[in-house]
PDB file of C-alpha atoms in Angstrom:
ATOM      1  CA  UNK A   1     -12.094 -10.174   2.417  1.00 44.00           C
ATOM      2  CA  UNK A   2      -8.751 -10.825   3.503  1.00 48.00           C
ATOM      3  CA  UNK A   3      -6.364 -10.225   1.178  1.00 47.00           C
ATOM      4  CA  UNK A   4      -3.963 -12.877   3.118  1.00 49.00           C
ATOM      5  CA  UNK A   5      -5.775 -15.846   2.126  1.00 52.00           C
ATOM      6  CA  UNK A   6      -6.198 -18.244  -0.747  1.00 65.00           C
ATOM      7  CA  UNK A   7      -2.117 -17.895  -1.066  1.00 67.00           C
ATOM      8  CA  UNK A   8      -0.975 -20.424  -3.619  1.00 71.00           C
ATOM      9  CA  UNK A   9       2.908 -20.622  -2.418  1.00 70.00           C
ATOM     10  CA  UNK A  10       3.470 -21.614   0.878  1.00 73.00           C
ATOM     11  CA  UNK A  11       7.089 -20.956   0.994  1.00 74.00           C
ATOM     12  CA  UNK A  12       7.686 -17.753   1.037  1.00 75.00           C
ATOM     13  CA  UNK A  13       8.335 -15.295   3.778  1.00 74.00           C
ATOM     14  CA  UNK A  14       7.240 -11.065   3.506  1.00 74.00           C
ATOM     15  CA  UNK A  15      11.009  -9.122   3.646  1.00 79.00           C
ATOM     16  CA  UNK A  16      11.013  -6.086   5.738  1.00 81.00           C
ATOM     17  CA  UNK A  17      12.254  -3.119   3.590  1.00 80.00           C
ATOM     18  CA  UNK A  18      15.187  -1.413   5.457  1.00 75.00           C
ATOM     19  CA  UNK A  19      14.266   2.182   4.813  1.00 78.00           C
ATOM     20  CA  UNK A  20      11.353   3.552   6.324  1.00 76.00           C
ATOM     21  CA  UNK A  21       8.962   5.965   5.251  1.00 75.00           C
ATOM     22  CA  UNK A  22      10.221   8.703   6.937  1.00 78.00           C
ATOM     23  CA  UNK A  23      13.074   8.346   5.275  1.00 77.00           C
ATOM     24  CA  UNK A  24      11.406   8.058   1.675  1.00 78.00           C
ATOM     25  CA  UNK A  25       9.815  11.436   2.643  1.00 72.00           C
ATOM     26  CA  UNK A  26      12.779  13.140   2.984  1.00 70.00           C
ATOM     27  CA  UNK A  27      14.399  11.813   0.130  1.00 70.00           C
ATOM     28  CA  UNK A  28      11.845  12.340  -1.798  1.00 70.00           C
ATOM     29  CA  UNK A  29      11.738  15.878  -0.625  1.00 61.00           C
ATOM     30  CA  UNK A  30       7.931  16.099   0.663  1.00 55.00           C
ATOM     31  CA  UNK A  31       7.157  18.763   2.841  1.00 59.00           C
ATOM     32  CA  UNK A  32       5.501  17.885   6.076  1.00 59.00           C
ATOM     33  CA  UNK A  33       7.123  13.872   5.842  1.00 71.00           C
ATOM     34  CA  UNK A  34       5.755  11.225   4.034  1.00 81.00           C
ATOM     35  CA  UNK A  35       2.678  11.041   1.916  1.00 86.00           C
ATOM     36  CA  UNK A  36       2.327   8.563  -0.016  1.00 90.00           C
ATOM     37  CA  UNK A  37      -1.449   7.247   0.314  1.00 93.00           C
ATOM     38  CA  UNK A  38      -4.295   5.916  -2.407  1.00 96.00           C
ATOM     39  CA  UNK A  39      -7.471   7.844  -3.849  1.00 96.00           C
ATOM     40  CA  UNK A  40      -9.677   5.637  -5.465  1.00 96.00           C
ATOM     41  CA  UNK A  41     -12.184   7.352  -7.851  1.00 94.00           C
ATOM     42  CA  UNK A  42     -14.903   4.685  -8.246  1.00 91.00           C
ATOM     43  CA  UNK A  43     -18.297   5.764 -10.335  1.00 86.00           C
ATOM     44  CA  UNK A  44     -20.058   4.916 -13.606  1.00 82.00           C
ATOM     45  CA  UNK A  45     -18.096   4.454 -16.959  1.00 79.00           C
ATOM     46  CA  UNK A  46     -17.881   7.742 -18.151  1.00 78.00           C
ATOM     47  CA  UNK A  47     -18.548   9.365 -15.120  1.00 82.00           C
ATOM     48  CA  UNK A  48     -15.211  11.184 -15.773  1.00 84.00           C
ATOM     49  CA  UNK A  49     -13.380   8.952 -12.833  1.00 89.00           C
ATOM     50  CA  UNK A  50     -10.206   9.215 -15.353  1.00 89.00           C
ATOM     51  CA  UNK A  51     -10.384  13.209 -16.341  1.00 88.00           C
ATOM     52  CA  UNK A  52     -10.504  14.196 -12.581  1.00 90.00           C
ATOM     53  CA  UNK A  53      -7.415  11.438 -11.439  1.00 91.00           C
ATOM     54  CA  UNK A  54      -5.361  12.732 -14.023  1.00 92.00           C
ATOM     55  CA  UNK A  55      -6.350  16.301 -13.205  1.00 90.00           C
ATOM     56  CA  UNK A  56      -5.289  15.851  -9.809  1.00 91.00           C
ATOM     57  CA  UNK A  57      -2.501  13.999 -10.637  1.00 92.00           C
ATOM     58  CA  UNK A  58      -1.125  16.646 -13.320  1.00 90.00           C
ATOM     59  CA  UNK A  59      -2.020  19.740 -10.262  1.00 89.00           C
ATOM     60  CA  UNK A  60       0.294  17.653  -7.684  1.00 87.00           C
ATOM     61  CA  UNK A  61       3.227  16.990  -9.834  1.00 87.00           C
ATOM     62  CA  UNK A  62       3.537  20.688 -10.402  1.00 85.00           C
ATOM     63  CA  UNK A  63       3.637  21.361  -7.041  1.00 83.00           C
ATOM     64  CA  UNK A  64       6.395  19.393  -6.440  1.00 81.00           C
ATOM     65  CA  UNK A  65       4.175  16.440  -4.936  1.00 86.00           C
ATOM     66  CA  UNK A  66       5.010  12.949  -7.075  1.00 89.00           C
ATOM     67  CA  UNK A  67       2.009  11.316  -7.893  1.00 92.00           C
ATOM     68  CA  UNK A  68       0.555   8.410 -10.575  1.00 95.00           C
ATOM     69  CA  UNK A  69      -2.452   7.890 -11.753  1.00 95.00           C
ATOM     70  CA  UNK A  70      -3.806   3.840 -12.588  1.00 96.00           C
ATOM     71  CA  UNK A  71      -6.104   3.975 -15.201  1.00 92.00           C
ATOM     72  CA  UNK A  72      -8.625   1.090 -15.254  1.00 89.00           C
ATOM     73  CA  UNK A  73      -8.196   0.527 -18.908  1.00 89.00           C
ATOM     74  CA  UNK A  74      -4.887   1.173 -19.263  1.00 91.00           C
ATOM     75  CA  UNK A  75      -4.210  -1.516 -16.691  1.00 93.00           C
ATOM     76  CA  UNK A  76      -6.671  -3.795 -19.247  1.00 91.00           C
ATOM     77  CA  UNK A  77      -3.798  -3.602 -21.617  1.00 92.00           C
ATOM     78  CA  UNK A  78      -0.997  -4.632 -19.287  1.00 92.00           C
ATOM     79  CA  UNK A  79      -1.025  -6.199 -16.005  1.00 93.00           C
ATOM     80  CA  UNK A  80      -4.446  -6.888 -16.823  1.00 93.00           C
ATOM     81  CA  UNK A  81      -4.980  -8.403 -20.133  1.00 91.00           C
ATOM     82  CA  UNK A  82      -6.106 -11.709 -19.034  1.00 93.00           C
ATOM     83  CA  UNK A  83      -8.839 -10.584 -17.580  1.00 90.00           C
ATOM     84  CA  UNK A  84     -12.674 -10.316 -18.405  1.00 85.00           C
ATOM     85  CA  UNK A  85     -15.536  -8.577 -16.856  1.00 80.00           C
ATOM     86  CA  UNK A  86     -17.404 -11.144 -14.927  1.00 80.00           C
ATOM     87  CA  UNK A  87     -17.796 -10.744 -11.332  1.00 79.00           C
ATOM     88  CA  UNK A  88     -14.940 -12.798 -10.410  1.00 87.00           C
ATOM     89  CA  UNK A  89     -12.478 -11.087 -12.752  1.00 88.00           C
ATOM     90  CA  UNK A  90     -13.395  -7.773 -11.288  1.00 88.00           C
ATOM     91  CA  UNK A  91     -12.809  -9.064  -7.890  1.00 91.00           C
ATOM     92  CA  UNK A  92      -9.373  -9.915  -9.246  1.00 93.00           C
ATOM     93  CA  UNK A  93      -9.118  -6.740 -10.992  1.00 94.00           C
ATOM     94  CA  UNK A  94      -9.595  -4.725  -8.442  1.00 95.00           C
ATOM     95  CA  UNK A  95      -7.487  -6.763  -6.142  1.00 95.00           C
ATOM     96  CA  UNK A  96      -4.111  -6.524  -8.422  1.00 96.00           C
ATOM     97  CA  UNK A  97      -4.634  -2.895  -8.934  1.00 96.00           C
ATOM     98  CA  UNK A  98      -5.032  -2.555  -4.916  1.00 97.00           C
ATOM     99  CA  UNK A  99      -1.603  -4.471  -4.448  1.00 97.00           C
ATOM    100  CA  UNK A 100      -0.063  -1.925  -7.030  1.00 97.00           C
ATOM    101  CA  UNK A 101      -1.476   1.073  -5.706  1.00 97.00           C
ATOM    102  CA  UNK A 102       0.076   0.081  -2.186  1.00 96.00           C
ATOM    103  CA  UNK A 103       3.360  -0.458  -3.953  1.00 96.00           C
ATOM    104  CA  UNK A 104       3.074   3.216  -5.330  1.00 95.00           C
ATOM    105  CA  UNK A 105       1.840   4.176  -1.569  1.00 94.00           C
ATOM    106  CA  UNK A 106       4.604   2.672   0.296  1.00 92.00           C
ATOM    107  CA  UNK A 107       7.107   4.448  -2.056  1.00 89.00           C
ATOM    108  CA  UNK A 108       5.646   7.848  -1.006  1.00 89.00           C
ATOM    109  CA  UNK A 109       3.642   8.655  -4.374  1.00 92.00           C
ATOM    110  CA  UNK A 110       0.402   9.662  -4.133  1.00 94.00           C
ATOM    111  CA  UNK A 111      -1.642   6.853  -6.172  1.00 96.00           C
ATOM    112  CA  UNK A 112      -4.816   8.257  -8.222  1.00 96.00           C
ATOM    113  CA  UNK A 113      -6.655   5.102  -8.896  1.00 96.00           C
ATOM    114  CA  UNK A 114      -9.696   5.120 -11.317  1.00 93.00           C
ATOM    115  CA  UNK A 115     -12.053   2.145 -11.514  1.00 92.00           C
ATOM    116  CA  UNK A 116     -15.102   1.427 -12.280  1.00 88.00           C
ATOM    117  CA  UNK A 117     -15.370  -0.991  -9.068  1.00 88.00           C
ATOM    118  CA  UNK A 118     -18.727  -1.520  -8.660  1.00 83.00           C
ATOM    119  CA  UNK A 119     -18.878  -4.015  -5.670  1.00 85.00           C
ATOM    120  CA  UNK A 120     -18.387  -2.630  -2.165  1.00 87.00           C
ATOM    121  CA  UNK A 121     -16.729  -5.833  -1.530  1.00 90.00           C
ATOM    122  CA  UNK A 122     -14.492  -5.322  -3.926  1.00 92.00           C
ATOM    123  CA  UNK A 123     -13.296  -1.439  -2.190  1.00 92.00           C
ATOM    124  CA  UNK A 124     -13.512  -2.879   1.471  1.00 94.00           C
ATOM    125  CA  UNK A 125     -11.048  -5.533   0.000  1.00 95.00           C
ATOM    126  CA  UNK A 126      -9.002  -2.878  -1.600  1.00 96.00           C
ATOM    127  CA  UNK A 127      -8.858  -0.643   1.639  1.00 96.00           C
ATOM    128  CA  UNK A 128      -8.110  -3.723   3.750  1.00 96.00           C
ATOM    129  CA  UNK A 129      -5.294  -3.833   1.977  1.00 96.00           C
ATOM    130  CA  UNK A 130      -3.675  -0.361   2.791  1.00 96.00           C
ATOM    131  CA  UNK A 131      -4.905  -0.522   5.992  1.00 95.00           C
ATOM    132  CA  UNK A 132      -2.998  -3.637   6.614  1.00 94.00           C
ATOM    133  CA  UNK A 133       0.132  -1.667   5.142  1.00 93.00           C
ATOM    134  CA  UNK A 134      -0.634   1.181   7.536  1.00 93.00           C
ATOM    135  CA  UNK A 135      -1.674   3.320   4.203  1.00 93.00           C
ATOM    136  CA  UNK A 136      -3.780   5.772   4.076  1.00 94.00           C
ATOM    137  CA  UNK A 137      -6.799   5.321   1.476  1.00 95.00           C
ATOM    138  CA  UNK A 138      -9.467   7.424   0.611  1.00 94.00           C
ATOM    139  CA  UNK A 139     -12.719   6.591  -1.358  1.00 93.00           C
ATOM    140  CA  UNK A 140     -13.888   9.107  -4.141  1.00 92.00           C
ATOM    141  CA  UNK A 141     -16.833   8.321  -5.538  1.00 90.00           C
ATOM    142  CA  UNK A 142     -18.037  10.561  -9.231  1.00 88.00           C
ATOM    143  CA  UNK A 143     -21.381  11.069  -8.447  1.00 83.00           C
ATOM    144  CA  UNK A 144     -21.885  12.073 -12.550  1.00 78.00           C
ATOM    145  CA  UNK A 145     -25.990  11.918 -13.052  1.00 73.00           C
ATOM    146  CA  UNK A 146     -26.578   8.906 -15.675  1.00 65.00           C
ATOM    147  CA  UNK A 147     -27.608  11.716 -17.952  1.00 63.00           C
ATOM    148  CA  UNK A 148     -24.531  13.172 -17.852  1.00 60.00           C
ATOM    149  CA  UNK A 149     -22.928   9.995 -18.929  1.00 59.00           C
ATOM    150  CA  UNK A 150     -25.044   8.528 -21.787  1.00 54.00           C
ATOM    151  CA  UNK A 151     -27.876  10.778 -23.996  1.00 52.00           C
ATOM    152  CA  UNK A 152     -30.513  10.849 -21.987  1.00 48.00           C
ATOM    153  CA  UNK A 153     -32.713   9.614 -25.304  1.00 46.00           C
ATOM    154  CA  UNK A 154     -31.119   5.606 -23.820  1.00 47.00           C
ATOM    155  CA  UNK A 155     -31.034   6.266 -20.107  1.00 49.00           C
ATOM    156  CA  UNK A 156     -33.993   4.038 -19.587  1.00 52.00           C
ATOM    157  CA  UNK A 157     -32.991   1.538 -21.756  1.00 49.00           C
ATOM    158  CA  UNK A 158     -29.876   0.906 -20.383  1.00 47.00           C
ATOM    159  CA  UNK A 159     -30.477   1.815 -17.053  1.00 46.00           C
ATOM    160  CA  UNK A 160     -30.314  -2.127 -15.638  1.00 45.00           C
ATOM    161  CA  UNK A 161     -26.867  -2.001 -17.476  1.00 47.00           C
ATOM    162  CA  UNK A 162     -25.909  -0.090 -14.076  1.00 56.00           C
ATOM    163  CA  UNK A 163     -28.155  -1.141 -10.850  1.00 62.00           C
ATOM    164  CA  UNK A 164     -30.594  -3.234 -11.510  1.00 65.00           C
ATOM    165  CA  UNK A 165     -34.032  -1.987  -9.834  1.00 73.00           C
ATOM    166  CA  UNK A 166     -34.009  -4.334  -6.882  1.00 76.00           C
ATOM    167  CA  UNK A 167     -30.515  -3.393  -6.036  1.00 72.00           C
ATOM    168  CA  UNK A 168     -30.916   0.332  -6.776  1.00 74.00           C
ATOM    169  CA  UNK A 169     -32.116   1.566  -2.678  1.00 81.00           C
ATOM    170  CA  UNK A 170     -29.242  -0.613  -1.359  1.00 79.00           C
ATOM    171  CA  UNK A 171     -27.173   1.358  -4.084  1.00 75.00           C
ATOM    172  CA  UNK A 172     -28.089   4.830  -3.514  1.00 78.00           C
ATOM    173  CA  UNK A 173     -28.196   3.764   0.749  1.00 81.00           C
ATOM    174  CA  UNK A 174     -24.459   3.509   0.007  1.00 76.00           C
ATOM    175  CA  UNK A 175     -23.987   6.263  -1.941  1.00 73.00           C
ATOM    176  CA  UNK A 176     -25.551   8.428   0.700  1.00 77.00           C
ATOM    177  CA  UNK A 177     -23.200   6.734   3.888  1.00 79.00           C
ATOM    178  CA  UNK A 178     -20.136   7.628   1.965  1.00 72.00           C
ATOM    179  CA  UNK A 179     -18.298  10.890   2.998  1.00 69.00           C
ATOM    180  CA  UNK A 180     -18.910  13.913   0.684  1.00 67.00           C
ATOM    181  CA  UNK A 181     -17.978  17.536  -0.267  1.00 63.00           C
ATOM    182  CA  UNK A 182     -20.537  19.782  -2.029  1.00 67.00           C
ATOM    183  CA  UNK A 183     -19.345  22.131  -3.907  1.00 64.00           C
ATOM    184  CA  UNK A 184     -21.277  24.151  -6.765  1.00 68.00           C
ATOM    185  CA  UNK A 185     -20.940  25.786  -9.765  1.00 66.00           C
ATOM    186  CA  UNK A 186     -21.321  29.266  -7.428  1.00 65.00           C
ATOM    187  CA  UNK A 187     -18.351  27.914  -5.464  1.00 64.00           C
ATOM    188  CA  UNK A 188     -16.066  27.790  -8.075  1.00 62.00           C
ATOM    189  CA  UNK A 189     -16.805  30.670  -9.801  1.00 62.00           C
ATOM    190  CA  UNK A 190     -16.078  32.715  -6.678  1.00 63.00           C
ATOM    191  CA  UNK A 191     -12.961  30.707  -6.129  1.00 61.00           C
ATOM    192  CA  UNK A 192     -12.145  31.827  -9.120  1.00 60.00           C
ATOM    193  CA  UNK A 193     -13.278  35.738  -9.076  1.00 60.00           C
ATOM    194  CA  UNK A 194     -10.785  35.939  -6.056  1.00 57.00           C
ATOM    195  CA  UNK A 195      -7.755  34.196  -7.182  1.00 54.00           C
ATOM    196  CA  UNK A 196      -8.030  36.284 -10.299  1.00 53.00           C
ATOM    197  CA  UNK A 197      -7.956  39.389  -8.245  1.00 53.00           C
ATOM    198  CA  UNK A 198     -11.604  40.500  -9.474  1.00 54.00           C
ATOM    199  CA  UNK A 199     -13.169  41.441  -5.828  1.00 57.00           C
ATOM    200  CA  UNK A 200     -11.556  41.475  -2.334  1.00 55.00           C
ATOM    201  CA  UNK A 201     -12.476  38.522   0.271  1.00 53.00           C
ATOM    202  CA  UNK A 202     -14.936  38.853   2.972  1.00 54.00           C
ATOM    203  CA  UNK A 203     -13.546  39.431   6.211  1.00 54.00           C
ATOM    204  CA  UNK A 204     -12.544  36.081   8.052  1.00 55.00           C
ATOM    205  CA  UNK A 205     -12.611  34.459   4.473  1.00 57.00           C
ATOM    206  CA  UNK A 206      -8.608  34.145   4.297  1.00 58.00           C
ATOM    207  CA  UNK A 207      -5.531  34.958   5.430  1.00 62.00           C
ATOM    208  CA  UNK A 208      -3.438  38.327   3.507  1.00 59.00           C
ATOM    209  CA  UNK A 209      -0.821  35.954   2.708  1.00 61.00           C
ATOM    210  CA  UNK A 210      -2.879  33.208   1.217  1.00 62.00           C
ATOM    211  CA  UNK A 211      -4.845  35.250  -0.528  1.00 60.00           C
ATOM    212  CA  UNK A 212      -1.771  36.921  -2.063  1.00 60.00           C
ATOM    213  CA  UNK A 213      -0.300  33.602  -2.957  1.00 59.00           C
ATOM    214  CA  UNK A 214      -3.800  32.456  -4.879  1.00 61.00           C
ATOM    215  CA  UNK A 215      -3.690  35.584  -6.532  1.00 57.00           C
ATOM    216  CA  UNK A 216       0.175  35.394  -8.019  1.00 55.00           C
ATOM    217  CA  UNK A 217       0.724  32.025  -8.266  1.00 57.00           C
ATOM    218  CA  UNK A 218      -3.233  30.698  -9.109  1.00 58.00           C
ATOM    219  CA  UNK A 219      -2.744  28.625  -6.369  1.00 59.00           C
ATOM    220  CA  UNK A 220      -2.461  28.020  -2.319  1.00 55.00           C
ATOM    221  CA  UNK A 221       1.402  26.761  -1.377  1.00 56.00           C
ATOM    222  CA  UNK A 222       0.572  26.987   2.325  1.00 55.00           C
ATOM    223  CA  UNK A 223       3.684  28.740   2.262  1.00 52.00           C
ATOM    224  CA  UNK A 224       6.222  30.480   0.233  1.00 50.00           C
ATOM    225  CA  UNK A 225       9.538  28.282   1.522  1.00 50.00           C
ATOM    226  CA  UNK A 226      12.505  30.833   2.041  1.00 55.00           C
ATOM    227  CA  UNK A 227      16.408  29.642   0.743  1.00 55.00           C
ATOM    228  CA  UNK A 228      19.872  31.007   1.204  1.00 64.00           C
ATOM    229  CA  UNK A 229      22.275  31.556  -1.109  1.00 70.00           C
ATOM    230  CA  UNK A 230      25.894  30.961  -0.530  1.00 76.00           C
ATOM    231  CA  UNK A 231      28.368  32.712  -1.138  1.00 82.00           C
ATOM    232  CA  UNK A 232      32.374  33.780  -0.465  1.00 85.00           C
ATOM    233  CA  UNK A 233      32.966  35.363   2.845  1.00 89.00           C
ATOM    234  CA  UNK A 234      35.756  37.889   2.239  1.00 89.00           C
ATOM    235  CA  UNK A 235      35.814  38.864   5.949  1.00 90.00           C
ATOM    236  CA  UNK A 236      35.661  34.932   7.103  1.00 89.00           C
ATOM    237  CA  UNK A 237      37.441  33.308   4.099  1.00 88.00           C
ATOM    238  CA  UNK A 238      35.358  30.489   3.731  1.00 86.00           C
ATOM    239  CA  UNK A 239      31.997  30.061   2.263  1.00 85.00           C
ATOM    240  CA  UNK A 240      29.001  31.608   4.319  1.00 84.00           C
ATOM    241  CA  UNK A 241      25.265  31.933   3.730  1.00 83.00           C
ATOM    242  CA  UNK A 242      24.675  35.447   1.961  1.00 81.00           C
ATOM    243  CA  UNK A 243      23.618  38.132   4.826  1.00 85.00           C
ATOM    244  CA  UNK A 244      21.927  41.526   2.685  1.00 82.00           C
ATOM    245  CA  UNK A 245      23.223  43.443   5.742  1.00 87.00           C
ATOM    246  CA  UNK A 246      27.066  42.233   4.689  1.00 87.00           C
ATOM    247  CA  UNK A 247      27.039  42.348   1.037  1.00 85.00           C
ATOM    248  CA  UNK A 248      29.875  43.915   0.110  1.00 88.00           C
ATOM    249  CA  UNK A 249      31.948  41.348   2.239  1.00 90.00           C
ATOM    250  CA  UNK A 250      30.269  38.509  -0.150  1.00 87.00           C
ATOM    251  CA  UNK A 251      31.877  37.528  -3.407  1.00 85.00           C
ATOM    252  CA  UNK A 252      29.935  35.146  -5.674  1.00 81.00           C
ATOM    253  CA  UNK A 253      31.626  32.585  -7.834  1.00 80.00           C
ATOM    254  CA  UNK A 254      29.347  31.281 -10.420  1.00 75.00           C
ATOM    255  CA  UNK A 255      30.015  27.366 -11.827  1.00 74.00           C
ATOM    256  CA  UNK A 256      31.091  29.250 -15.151  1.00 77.00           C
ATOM    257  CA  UNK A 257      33.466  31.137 -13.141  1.00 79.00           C
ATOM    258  CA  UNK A 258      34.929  28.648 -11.209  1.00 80.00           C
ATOM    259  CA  UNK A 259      35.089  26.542 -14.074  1.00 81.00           C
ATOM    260  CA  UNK A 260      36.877  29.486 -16.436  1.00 83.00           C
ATOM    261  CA  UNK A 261      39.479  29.553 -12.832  1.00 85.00           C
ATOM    262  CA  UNK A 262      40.488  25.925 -13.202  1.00 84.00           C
ATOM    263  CA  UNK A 263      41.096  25.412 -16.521  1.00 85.00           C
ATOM    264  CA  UNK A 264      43.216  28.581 -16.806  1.00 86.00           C
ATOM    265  CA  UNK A 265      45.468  26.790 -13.573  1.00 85.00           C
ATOM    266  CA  UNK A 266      44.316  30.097 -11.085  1.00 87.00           C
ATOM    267  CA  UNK A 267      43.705  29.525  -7.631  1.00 87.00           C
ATOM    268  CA  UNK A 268      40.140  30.447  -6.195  1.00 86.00           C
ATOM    269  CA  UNK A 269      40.421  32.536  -3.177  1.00 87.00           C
ATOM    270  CA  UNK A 270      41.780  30.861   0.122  1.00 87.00           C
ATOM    271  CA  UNK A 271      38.776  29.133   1.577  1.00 85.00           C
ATOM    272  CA  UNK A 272      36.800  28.813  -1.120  1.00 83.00           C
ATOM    273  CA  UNK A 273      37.741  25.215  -1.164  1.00 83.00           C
ATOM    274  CA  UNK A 274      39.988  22.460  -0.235  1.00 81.00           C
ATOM    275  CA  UNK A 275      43.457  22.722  -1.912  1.00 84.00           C
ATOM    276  CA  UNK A 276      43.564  18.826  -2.568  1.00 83.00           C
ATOM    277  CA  UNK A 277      39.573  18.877  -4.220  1.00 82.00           C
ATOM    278  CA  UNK A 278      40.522  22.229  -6.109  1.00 84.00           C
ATOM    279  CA  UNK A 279      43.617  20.453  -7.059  1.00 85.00           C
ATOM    280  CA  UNK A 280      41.552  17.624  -9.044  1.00 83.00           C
ATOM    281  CA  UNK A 281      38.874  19.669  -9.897  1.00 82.00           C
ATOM    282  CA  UNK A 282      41.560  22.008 -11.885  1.00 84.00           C
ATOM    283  CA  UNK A 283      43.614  18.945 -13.257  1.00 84.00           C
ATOM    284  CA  UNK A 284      40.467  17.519 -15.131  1.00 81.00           C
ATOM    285  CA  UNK A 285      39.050  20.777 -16.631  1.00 80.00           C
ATOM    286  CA  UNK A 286      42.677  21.387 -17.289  1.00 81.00           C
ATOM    287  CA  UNK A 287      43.010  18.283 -19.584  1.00 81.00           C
ATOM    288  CA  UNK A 288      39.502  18.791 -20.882  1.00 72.00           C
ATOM    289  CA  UNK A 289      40.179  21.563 -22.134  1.00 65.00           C
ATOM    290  CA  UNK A 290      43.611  19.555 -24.112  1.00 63.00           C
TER     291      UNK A 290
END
């Protein structure tokens, strides 16, 4: 479906945003440029589409990586409300939530979208519309058993509640074509054995400094990012990055310190800053402190 038809006003024209994405990136501070993109968790009610997006979503944001996660019934009691569950109000369900998750996209978040979304239509729709936006979008589907999502004392009651038996091969046929990573319980628990420090990797498995990081930080940074401290160079008089080989040329001067400097009317050392900034910096803690 194109998600450029049936448009209802006829007057209005698409504004080009003047930063670019690049740009968000950076400002944003994301490592390796912009990243905003969509994952859309689609799988049975219950299927635990909702615990994994706002898993992921939680893991990212402490890694420094914005994210947001659109949760299909929280989005019932908002943007939403007015609509049902028939087949045409999914359709339009699933095409708001699309528009929003490119908004959060575009804006360099990572979007963690979790839907029920039964219709393929409905996802091709949704991914035309990133791919329109030049966004990346990636399908997740929760392949949860139906045993694992209602007692299994109702599963064949309720089973047509799901796929119906005549659409069930076309179902699973889908299922099969989309893109998958199997990982088991015997996975994991390895993962875990290593990070933990239990038992040493196999040769090959990973790098010494990977393995290090999973081990002391519980998690892979692909790399531990370096910074520089400034401080006073005595020798230079003005401020310098910090070089260990120099130290005792370096003086630090801590906020507090500069701050106790200023108010009490003493001059920082020459260098340390502009006279004229130092100047109004000293007048206001100076009648602050008054």
């Amino acid at each position: 479906m194109d998600s450029n038809t049936n448009h209802k006003s006829t007057n209005v024209v698409f504004q080009k945003h003047h930063v670019s994405r690049d740009k968000r990136g950076q400002i944003m501070g994301q490592k390796g440029g912009f990243r905003g993109c969509t994952i859309w968790f689609t799988g049975l009610s219950g299927a635990g589409k909702t615990t994994v997006s706002f898993g992921v979503e939680e893991y990212l944001c402490l890694h420094g990586i914005p994210a947001y996660a659109l949760d299909g019934d929280n989005i019932r009691h908002g943007l939403n409300k007015n609509l049902g569950f028939s087949s045409q109000d999914r359709e339009e369900n699933i095409r708001r939530v699309a528009e929003v998750a490119k908004l959060f996209a575009d804006s360099g978040v990572v979007c963690l979208t979790s839907f029920i979304s039964p219709y393929a239509k409905d996802r091709t729709m949704a991914r035309e519309i990133h791919e329109q936006a030049g966004l990346l979008f990636i399908e997740c589907f929760v392949d949860t058993p139906l045993e694992g999502v209602i007692p299994g004392s109702v599963v064949d009651c309720v089973k047509e509640l799901f796929v119906s038996p005549e659409y069930l091969p076309a179902a699973m046929e889908e299922a099969a074509a989309l893109p998958s990573v199997e990982i088991s319980k015997l996975d994991l628990q390895w993962v875990q054995v290593l990070s933990e420090g239990w038992a040493t990797p196999l040769t090959g498995f990973m790098r010494e400094a990977e393995f290090l990081q999973s081990q002391h930080f519980g998690c892979y940074l692909e790399e531990i990012i370096p910074f520089q401290v400034a401080a006073y160079d005595t020798k230079k008089k003005k401020m310098a990055m910090f070089e260990p080989e120099r130290k005792e040329d370096f003086l630090f001067i801590s906020g507090t310190k500069m701050r106790s400097l200023a108010r009490s009317g003493q001059e920082p050392p020459a260098g340390f800053m502009e006279p004229s900034a130092w100047k109004v910096l000293s007048d206001y803690y100076r009648s602050a402190a008054n």
